[in-house]
PDB file of C-alpha atoms and ligand atoms in Angstrom:
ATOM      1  CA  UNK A  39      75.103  74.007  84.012  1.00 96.00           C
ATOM      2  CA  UNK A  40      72.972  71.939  86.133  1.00 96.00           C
ATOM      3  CA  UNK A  41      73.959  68.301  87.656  1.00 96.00           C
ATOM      4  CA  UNK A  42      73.591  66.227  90.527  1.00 95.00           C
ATOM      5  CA  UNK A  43      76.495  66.283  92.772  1.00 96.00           C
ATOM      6  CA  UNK A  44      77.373  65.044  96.031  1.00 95.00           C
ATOM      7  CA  UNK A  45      77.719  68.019  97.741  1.00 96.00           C
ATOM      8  CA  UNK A  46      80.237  69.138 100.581  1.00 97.00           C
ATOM      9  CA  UNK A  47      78.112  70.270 103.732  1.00 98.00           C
ATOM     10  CA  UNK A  48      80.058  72.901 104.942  1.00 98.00           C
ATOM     11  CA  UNK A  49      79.767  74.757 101.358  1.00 98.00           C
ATOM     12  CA  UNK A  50      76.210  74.110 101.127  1.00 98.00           C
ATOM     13  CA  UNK A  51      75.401  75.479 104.436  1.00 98.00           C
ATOM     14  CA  UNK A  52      78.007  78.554 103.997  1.00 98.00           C
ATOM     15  CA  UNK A  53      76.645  79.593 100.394  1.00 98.00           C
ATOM     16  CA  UNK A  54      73.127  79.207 102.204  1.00 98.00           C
ATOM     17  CA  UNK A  55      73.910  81.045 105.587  1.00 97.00           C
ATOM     18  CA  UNK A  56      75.527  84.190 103.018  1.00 98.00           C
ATOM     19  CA  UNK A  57      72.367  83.827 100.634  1.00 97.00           C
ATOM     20  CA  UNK A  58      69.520  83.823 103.562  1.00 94.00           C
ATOM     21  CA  UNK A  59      68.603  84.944 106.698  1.00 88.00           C
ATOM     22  CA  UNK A  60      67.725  81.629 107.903  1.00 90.00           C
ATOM     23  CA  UNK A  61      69.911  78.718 106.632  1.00 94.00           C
ATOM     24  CA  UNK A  62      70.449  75.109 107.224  1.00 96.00           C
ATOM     25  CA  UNK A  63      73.081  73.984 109.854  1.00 97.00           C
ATOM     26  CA  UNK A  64      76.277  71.872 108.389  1.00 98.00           C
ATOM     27  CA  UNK A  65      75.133  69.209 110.571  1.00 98.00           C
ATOM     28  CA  UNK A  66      71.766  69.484 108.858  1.00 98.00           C
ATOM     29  CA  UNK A  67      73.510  68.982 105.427  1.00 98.00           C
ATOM     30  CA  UNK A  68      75.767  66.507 106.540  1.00 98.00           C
ATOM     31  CA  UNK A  69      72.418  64.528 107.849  1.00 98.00           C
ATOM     32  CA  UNK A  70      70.246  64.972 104.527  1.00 97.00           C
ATOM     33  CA  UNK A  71      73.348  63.861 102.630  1.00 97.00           C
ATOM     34  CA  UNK A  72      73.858  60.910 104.197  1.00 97.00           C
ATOM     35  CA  UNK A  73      70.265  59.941 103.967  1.00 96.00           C
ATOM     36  CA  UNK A  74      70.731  60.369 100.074  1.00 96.00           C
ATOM     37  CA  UNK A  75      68.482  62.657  99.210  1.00 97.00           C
ATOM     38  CA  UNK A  76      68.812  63.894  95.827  1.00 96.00           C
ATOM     39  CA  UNK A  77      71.036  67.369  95.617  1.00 98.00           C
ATOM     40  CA  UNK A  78      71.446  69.293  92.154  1.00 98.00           C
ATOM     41  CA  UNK A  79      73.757  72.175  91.578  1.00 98.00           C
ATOM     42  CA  UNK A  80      74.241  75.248  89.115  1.00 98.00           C
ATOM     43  CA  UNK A  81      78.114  75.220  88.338  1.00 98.00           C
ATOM     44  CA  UNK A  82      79.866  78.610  86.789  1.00 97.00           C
ATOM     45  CA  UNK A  83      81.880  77.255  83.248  1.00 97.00           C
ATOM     46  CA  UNK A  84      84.676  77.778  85.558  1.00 97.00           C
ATOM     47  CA  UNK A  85      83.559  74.852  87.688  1.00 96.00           C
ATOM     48  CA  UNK A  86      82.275  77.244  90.806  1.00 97.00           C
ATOM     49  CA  UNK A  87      79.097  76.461  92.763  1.00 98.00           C
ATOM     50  CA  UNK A  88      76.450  79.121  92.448  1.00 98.00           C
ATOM     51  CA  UNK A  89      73.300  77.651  93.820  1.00 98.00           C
ATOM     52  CA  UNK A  90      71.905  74.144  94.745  1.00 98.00           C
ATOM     53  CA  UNK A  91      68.686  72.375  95.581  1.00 98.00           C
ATOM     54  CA  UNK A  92      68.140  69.712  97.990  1.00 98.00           C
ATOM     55  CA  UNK A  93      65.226  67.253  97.667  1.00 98.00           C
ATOM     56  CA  UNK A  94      63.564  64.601  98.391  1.00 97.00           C
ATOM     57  CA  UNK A  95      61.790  61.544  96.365  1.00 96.00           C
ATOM     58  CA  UNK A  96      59.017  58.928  97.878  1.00 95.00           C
ATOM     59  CA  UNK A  97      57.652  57.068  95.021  1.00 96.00           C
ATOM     60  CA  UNK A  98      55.746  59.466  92.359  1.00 97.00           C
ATOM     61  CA  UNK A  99      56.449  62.852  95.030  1.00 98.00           C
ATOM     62  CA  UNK A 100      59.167  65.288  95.856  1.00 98.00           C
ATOM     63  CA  UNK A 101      59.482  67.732  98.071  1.00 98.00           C
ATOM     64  CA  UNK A 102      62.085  70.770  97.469  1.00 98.00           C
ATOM     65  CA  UNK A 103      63.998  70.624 100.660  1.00 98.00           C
ATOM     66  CA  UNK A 104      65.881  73.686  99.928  1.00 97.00           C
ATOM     67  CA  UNK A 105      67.009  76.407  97.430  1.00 98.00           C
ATOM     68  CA  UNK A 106      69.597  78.662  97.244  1.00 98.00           C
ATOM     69  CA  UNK A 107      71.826  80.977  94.827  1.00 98.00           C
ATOM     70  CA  UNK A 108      74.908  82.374  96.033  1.00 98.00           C
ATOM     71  CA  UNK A 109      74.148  85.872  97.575  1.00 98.00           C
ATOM     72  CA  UNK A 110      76.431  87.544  94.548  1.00 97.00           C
ATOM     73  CA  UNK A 111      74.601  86.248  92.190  1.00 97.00           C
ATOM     74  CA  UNK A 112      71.154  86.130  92.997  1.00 97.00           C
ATOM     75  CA  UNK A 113      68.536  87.926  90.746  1.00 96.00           C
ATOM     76  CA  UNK A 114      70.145  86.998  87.323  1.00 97.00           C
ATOM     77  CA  UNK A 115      67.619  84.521  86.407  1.00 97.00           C
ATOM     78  CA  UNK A 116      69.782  81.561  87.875  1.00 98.00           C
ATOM     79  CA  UNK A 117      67.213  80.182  90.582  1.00 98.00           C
ATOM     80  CA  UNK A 118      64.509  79.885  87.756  1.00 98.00           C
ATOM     81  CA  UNK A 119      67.195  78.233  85.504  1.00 98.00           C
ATOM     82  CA  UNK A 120      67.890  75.446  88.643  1.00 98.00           C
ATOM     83  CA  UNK A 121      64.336  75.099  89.385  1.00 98.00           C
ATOM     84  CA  UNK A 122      63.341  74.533  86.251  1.00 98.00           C
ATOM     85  CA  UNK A 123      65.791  72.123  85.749  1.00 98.00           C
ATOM     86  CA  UNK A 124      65.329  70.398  88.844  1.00 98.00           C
ATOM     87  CA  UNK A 125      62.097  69.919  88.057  1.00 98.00           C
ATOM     88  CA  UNK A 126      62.662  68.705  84.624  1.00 98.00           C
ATOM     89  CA  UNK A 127      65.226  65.738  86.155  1.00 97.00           C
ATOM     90  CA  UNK A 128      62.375  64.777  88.622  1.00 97.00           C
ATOM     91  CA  UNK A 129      59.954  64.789  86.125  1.00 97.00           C
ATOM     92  CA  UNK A 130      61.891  62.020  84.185  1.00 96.00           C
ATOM     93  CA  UNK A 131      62.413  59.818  86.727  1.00 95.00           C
ATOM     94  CA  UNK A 132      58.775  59.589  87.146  1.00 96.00           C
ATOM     95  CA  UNK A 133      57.696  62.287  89.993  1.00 97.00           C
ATOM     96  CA  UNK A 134      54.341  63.573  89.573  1.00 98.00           C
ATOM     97  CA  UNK A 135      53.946  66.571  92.437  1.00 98.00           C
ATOM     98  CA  UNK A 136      56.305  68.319  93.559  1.00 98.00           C
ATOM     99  CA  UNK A 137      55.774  70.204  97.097  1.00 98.00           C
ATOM    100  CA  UNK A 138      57.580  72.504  99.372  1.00 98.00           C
ATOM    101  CA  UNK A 139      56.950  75.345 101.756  1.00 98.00           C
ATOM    102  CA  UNK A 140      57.683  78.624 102.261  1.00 98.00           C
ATOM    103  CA  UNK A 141      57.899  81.832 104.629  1.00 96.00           C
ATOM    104  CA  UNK A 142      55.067  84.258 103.676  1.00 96.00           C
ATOM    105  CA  UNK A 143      57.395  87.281 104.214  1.00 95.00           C
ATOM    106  CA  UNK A 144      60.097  85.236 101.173  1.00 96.00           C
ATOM    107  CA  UNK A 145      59.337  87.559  98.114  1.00 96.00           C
ATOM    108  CA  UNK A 146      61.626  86.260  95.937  1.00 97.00           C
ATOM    109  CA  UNK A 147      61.315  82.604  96.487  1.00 98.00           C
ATOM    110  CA  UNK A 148      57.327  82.460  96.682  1.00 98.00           C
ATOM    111  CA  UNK A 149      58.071  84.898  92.589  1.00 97.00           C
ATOM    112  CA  UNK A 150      60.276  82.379  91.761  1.00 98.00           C
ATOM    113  CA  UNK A 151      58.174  79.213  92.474  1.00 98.00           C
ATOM    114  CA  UNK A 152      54.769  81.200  90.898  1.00 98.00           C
ATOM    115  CA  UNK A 153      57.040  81.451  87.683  1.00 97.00           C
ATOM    116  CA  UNK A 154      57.942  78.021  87.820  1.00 98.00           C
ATOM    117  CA  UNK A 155      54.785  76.496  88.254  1.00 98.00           C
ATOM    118  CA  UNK A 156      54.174  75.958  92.006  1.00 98.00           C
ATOM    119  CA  UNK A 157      50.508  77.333  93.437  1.00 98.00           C
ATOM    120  CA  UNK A 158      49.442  77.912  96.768  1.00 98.00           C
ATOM    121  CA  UNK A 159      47.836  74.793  98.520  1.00 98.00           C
ATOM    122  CA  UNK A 160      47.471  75.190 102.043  1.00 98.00           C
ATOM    123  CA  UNK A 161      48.970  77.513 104.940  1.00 97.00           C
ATOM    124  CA  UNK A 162      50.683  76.723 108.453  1.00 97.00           C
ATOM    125  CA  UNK A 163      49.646  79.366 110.857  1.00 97.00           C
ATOM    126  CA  UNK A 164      52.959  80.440 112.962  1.00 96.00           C
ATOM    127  CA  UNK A 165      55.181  77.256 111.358  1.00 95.00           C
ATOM    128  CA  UNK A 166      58.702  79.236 111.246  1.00 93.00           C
ATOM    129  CA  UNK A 167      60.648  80.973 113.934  1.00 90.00           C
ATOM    130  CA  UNK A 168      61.175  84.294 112.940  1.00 89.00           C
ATOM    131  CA  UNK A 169      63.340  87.740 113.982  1.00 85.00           C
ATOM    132  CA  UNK A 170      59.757  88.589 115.943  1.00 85.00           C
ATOM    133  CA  UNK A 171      57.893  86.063 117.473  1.00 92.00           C
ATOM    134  CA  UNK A 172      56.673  83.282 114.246  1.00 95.00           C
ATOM    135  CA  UNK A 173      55.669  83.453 110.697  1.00 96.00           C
ATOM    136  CA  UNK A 174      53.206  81.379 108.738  1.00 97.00           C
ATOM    137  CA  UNK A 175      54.494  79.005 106.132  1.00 97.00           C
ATOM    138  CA  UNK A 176      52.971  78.579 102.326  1.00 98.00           C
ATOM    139  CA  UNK A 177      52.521  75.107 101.463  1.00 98.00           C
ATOM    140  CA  UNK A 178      52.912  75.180  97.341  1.00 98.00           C
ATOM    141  CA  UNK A 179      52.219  72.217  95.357  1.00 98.00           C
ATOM    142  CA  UNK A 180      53.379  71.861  91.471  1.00 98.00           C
ATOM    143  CA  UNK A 181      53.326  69.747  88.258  1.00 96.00           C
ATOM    144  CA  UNK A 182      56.669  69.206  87.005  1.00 92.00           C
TER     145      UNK A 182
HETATM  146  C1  LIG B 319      64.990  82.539  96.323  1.00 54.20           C
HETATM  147  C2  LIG B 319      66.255  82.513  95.471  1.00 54.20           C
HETATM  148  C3  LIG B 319      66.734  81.060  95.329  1.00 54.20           C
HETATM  149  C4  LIG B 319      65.921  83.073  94.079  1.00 54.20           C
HETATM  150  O1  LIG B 319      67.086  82.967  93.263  1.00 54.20           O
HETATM  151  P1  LIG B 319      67.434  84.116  92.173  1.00 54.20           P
HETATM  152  O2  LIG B 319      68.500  83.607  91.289  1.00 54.20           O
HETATM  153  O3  LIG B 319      67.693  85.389  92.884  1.00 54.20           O
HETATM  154  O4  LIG B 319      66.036  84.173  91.423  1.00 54.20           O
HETATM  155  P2  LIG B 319      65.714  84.644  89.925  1.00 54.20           P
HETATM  156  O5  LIG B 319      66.647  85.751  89.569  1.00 54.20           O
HETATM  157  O6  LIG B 319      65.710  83.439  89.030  1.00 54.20           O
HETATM  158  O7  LIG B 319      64.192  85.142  90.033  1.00 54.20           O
HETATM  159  C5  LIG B 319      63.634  85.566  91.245  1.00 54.20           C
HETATM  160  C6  LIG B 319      62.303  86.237  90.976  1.00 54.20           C
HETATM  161  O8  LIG B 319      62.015  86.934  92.171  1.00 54.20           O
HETATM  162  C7  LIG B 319      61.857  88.321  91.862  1.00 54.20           C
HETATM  163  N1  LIG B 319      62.320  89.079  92.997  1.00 54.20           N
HETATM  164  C8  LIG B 319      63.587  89.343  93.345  1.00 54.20           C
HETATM  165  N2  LIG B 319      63.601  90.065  94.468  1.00 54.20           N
HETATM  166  C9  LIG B 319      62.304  90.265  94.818  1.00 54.20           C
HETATM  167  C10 LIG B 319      61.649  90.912  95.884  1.00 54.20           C
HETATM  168  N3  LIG B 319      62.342  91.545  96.867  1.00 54.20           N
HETATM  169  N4  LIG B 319      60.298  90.910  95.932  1.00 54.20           N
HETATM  170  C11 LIG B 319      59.586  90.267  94.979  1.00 54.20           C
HETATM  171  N5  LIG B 319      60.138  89.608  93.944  1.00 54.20           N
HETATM  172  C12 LIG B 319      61.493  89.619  93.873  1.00 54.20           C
HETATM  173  C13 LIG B 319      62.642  88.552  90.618  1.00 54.20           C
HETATM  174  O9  LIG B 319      62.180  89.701  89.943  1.00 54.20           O
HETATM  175  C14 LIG B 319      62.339  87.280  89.853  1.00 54.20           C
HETATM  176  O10 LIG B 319      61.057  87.293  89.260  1.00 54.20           O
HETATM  177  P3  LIG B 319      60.884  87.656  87.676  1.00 54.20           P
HETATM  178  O11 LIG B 319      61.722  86.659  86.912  1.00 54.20           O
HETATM  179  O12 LIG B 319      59.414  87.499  87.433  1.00 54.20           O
HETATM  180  O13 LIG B 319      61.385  89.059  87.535  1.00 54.20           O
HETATM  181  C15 LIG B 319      67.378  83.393  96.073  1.00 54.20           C
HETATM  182  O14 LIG B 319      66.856  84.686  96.295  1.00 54.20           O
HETATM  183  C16 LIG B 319      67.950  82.855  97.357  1.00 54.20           C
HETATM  184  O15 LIG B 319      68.915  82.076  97.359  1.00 54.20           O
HETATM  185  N6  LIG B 319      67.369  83.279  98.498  1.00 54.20           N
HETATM  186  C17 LIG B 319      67.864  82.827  99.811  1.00 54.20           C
HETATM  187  C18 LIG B 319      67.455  81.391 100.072  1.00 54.20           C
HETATM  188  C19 LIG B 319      65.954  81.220 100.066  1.00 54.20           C
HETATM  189  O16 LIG B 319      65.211  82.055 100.555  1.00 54.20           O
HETATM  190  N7  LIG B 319      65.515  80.073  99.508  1.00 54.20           N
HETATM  191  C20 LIG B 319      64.127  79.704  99.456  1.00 54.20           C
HETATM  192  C21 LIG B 319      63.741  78.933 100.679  1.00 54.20           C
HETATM  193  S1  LIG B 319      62.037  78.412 100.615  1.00 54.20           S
END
C-alpha cells in the first residue's frame, strides 16, 4: 500500500544508507521534512516501511527528490509499484512534468524510471561525487 506519511528521518536515511551506496544524511531528511515536501511510502500489510519517495511540488512541476526500496526487498516489482503511484497522486493534484536526475552508472533506477515513463532530457557532465573521481548525472523528464 502506498500513502503519504510524515516520515521519521532517521528511518528514511537508514533504509536509504542499507538500500544505496550513496544515501541522504538524517540531517538531510530532517531538513526536506521540515520544508514539507511531499513524502509517500510503500507499507508491508503488516504496517512495515519498505520503500519511500521524497518530492517536491512548484505549481504544475515535481521533481523526485529521492527513491528507495529497502535493500531486502528490492527487485520484486515494488519501486515500479511506488513510482507509479507516486506519480498517479501528483498527477491529481494537478502536476504536469515530473523531473529528476540520476547517476549514469544507476542501472536499476535509470530501468525503473524508462518503465515508468521518464526519458532522457539533458546530461550534467561530472555532477555526482563518486568512489573514483565524478560521474555524470541523467536529467529525465516525464508525463505523469
Ligand atoms: C532503484 C530502486 C528504487 C528500484 O527498486 P526495485 O524495487 O528494486 O525496482 P523494481 O523491482 O520495481 O524494478 C527495477 C527494474 O530494474 C531492473 N534491474 C534490476 N537490477 C538491475 C541491474 N543491475 N541492471 C539493470 N536493470 C536492473 C529490474 O529488472 C527492473 O526492470 P524490469 O521490471 O523491466 O525487469 C532500488 O534498486 C533502490 O532502492 N536502489 C537504491 C536507491 C537508488 O538508487 N535510488 C535511485 C536514486 S536516483
Amino acid at each position: 500500500m502506498v500513502r503519504n506519511f510524515s516520515g521519521d528521518p532517521r528511518q528514511l536515511a537508514q533504509l536509504e544508507a542499507e538500500a544505496a551506496s550513496h544515501s541522504w544524511s538524517e540531517t538531510q531528511y530532517r531538513d526536506a521534512l521540515q520544508a514539507g515536501y511531499p513524502l509517500f511510502g510503500l507499507f508491508a500489510p503488516d504496517g512495515d516501511l519498505l520503500g519511500f519517495c521524497l518530492t517536491m511540488t512548484v505549481l504544475d512541476e515535481a521533481e523526485i527528490l529521492n527513491i528507495a526500496i529497502a535493500k531486502a526487498h528490492q527487485g520484486q516489482g515494488h519501486g515500479r509499484l511506488l513510482l507509479t503511484s507516486v506519480l498517479g497522486a501528483l498527477a491529481s493534484t494537478g502536476t504536469r512534468r515530473v523531473f529528476l536526475e540520476v547517476r549514469a552508472s544507476n542501472a536499476p533506477a535509470r530501468k525503473l524510471y524508462q518503465n515508468c515513463g521518464f526519458a532522457a532530457c539533458g546530461l550534467r557532465k561530472n555532477y555526482y561525487p563518486a568512489a573514483l573521481g565524478r560521474e555524470d548525472a541523467i536529467l529525465m523528464e516525464a508525463t505523469p
